[in-house]
Coordinates of C-alpha atoms in Angstrom, one line a residue:
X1 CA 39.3 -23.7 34.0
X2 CA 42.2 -22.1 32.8
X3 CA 40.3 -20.2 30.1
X4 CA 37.4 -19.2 31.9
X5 CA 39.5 -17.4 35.4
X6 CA 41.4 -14.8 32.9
X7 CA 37.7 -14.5 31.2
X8 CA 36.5 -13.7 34.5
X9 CA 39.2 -11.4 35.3
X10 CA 39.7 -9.3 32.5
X11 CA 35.5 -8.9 31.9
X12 CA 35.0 -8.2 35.9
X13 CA 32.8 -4.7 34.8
X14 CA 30.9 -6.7 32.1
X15 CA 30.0 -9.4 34.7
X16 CA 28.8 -6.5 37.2
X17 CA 26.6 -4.9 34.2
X18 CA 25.1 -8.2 33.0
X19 CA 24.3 -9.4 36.7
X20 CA 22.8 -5.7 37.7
X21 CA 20.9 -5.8 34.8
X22 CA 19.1 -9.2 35.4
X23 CA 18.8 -8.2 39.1
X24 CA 16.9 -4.8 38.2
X25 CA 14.9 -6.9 35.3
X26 CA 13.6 -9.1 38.2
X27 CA 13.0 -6.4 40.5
X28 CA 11.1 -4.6 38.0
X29 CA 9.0 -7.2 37.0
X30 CA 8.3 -7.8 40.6
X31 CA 7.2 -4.4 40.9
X32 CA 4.9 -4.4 38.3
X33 CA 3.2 -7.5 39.4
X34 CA 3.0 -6.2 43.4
X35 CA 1.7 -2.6 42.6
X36 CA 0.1 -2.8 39.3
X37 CA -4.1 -2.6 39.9
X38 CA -5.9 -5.2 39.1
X39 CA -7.6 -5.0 35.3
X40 CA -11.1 -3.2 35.5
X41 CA -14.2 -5.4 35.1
X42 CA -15.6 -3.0 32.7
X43 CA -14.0 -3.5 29.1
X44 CA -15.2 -1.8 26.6
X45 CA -17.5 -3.6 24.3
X46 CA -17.6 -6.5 26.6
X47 CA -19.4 -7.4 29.4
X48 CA -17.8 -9.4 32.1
X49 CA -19.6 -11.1 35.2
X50 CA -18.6 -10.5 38.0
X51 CA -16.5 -13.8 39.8
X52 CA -18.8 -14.3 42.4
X53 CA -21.7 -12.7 41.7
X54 CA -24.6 -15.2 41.6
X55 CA -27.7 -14.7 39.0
X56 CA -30.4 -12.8 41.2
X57 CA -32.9 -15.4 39.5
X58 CA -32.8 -19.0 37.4
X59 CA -32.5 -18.3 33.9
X60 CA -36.0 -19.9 31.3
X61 CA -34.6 -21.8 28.4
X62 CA -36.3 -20.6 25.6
X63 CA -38.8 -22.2 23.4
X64 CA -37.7 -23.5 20.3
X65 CA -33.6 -23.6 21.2
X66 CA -32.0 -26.6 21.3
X67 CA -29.2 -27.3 23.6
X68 CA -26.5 -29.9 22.6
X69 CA -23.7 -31.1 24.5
X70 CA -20.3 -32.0 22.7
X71 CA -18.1 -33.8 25.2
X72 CA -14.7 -35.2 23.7
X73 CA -14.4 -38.8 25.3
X74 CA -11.4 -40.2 26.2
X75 CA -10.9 -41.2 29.7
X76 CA -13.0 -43.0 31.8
X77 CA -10.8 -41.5 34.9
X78 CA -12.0 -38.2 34.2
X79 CA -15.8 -38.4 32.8
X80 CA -16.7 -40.5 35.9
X81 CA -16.3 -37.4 38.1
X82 CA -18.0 -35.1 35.0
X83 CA -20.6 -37.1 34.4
X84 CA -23.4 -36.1 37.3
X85 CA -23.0 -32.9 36.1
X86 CA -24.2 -33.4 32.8
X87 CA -27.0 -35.3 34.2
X88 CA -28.0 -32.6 36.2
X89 CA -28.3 -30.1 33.4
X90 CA -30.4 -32.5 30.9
X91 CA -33.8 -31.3 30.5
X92 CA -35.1 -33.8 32.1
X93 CA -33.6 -32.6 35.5
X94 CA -34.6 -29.3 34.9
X95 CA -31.6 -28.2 32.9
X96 CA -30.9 -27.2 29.6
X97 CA -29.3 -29.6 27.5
X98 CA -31.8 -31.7 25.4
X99 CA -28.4 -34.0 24.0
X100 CA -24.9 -35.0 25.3
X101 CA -23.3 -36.2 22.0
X102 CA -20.0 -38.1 23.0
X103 CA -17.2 -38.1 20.6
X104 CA -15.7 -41.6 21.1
X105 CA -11.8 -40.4 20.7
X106 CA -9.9 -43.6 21.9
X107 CA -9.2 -47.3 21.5
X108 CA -8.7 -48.2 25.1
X109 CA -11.3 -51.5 25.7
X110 CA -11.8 -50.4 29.1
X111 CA -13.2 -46.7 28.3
X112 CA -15.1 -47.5 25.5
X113 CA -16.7 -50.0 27.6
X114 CA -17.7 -47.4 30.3
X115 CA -18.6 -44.7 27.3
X116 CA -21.4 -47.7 26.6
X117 CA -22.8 -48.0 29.6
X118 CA -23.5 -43.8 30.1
X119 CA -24.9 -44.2 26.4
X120 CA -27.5 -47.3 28.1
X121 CA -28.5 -45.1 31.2
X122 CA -29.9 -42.7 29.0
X123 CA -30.1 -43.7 25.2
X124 CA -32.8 -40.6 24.6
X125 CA -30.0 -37.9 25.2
X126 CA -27.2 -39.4 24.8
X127 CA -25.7 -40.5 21.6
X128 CA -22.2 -42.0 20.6
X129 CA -20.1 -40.9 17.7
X130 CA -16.9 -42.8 16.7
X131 CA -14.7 -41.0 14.5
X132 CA -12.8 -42.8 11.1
X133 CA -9.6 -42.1 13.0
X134 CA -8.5 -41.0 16.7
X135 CA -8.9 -36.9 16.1
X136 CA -5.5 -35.0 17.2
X137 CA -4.9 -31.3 17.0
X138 CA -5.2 -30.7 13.6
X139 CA -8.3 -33.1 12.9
X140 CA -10.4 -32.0 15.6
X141 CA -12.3 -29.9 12.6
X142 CA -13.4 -33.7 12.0
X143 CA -15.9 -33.7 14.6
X144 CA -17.2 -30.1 14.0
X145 CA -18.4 -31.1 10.7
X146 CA -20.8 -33.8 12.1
X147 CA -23.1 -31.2 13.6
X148 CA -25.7 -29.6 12.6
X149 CA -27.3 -26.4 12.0
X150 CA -29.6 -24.1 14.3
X151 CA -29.1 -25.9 17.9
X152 CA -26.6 -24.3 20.3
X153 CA -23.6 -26.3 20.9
X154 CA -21.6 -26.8 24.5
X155 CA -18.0 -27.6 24.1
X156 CA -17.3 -29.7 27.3
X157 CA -13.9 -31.6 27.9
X158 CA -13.7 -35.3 29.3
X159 CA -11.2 -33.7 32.5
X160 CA -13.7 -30.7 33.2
X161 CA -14.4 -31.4 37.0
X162 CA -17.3 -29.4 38.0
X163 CA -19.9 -27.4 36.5
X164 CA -21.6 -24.8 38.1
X165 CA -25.5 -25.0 38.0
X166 CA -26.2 -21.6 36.3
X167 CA -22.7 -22.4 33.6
X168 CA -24.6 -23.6 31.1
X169 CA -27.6 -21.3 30.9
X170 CA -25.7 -18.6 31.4
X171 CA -23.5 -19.6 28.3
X172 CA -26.6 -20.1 26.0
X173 CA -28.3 -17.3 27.0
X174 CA -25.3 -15.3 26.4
X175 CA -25.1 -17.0 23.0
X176 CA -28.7 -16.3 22.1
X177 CA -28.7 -12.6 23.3
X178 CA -25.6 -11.9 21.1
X179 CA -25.9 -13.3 17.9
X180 CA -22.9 -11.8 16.6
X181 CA -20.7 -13.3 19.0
X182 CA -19.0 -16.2 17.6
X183 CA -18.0 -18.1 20.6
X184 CA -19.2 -17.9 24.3
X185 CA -16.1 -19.1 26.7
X186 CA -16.9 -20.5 30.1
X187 CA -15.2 -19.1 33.5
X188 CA -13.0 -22.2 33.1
X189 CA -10.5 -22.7 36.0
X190 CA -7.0 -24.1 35.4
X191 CA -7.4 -22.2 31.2
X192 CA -4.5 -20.5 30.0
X193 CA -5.8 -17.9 28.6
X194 CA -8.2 -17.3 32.0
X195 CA -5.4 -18.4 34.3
X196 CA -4.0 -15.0 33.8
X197 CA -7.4 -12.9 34.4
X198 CA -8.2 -15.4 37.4
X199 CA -4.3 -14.2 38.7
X200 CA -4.8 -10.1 38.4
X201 CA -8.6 -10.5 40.0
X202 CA -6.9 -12.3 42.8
X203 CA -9.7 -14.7 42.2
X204 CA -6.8 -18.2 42.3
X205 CA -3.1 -18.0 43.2
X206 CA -0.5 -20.0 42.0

């Protein structure tokens, strides 16, 4: 203590400076988050939906295209709330996906034993795949390498909580109607990188 009161004493200015400084960097920022306009929905070279804009009409999967779905399992918590969903968007319930595959990615009894009993309600579309090894950030390449060419491929998380009827069409169709685009992201709530564009649409708040 008695070094820091003649620290404070003699640098009194440079404590006013340094806490004017943070007070005007916060105010700023502030600011810039209260005035700034929202970001426009037209980008160029992008099209963007709008967020609650629904499609004037159901969307025709097209003949020939094969839909696949690529859930990573892991949690029984989580796919059990998921997994109507993905019924409701098999073909055979009017939707679009012809396959779930499940990527088996963990060793807990308890959810392997549930992952078996979606694969018996439903052998025809779905199918289990079990990795060598549990697949971790930089092995999730792993599982890419298992698929196979010419179907169209639906990236779905085990902790995804609900899927919007028209998702899934809309991302295919997107897919198929621009070929050069090398991935097709879903409006995914709770995303990073979407958590930002959800905030400055005023579409979610924090």
């Amino acid at each position: 203590m008695g070094f820091i009161r003649p620290f404070m004493i003699r640098h009194k200015p440079l404590q006013i400076a340094i806490v004017a400084t943070c007070f005007l960097t916060l105010a700023g920022f502030l600011l810039r988050f209260h005035t700034c306009p929202s970001l426009s929905i037209q980008l160029k070279g992008t099209e963007v939906m709008g967020l609650t804009e629904a499609p004037l009409k159901s969307l025709v999967k097209p003949e020939g295209v094969i839909v696949s779905g690529f859930v990573f399992y892991g949690r029984k918590s989580r796919v059990s709330s998921m997994r109507c969903y993905l019924e409701r968007n098999l073909v055979d319930n009017g939707g679009w996906l012809d396959e779930v595959l499940w990527i088996a990615n963990t060793q807990n009894e308890g959810d392997l034993h549930y992952l078996d009993e979606i694969i018996a309600s439903n052998p025809t579309r779905y199918k289990k795949i079990i990795p060598e090894k549990p697949l971790s950030t930089y092995t999730y390449y792993k599982a890419w390498q298992l698929l196979e060419r010419g179907k169209y491929y639906v990236k779905i998380d085990d902790d995804i909580l609900w899927i919007d009827d028209n998702a899934i069409p809309n991302l295919v169709a997107r897919k198929v109607g621009h070929p050069e685009d090398f991935v097709v992201s879903g409006n995914i709530i709770n995303n990073p990188p979407l958590g930002f564009m959800h905030f400055r649409f005023g579409a979610l708040h924090p």
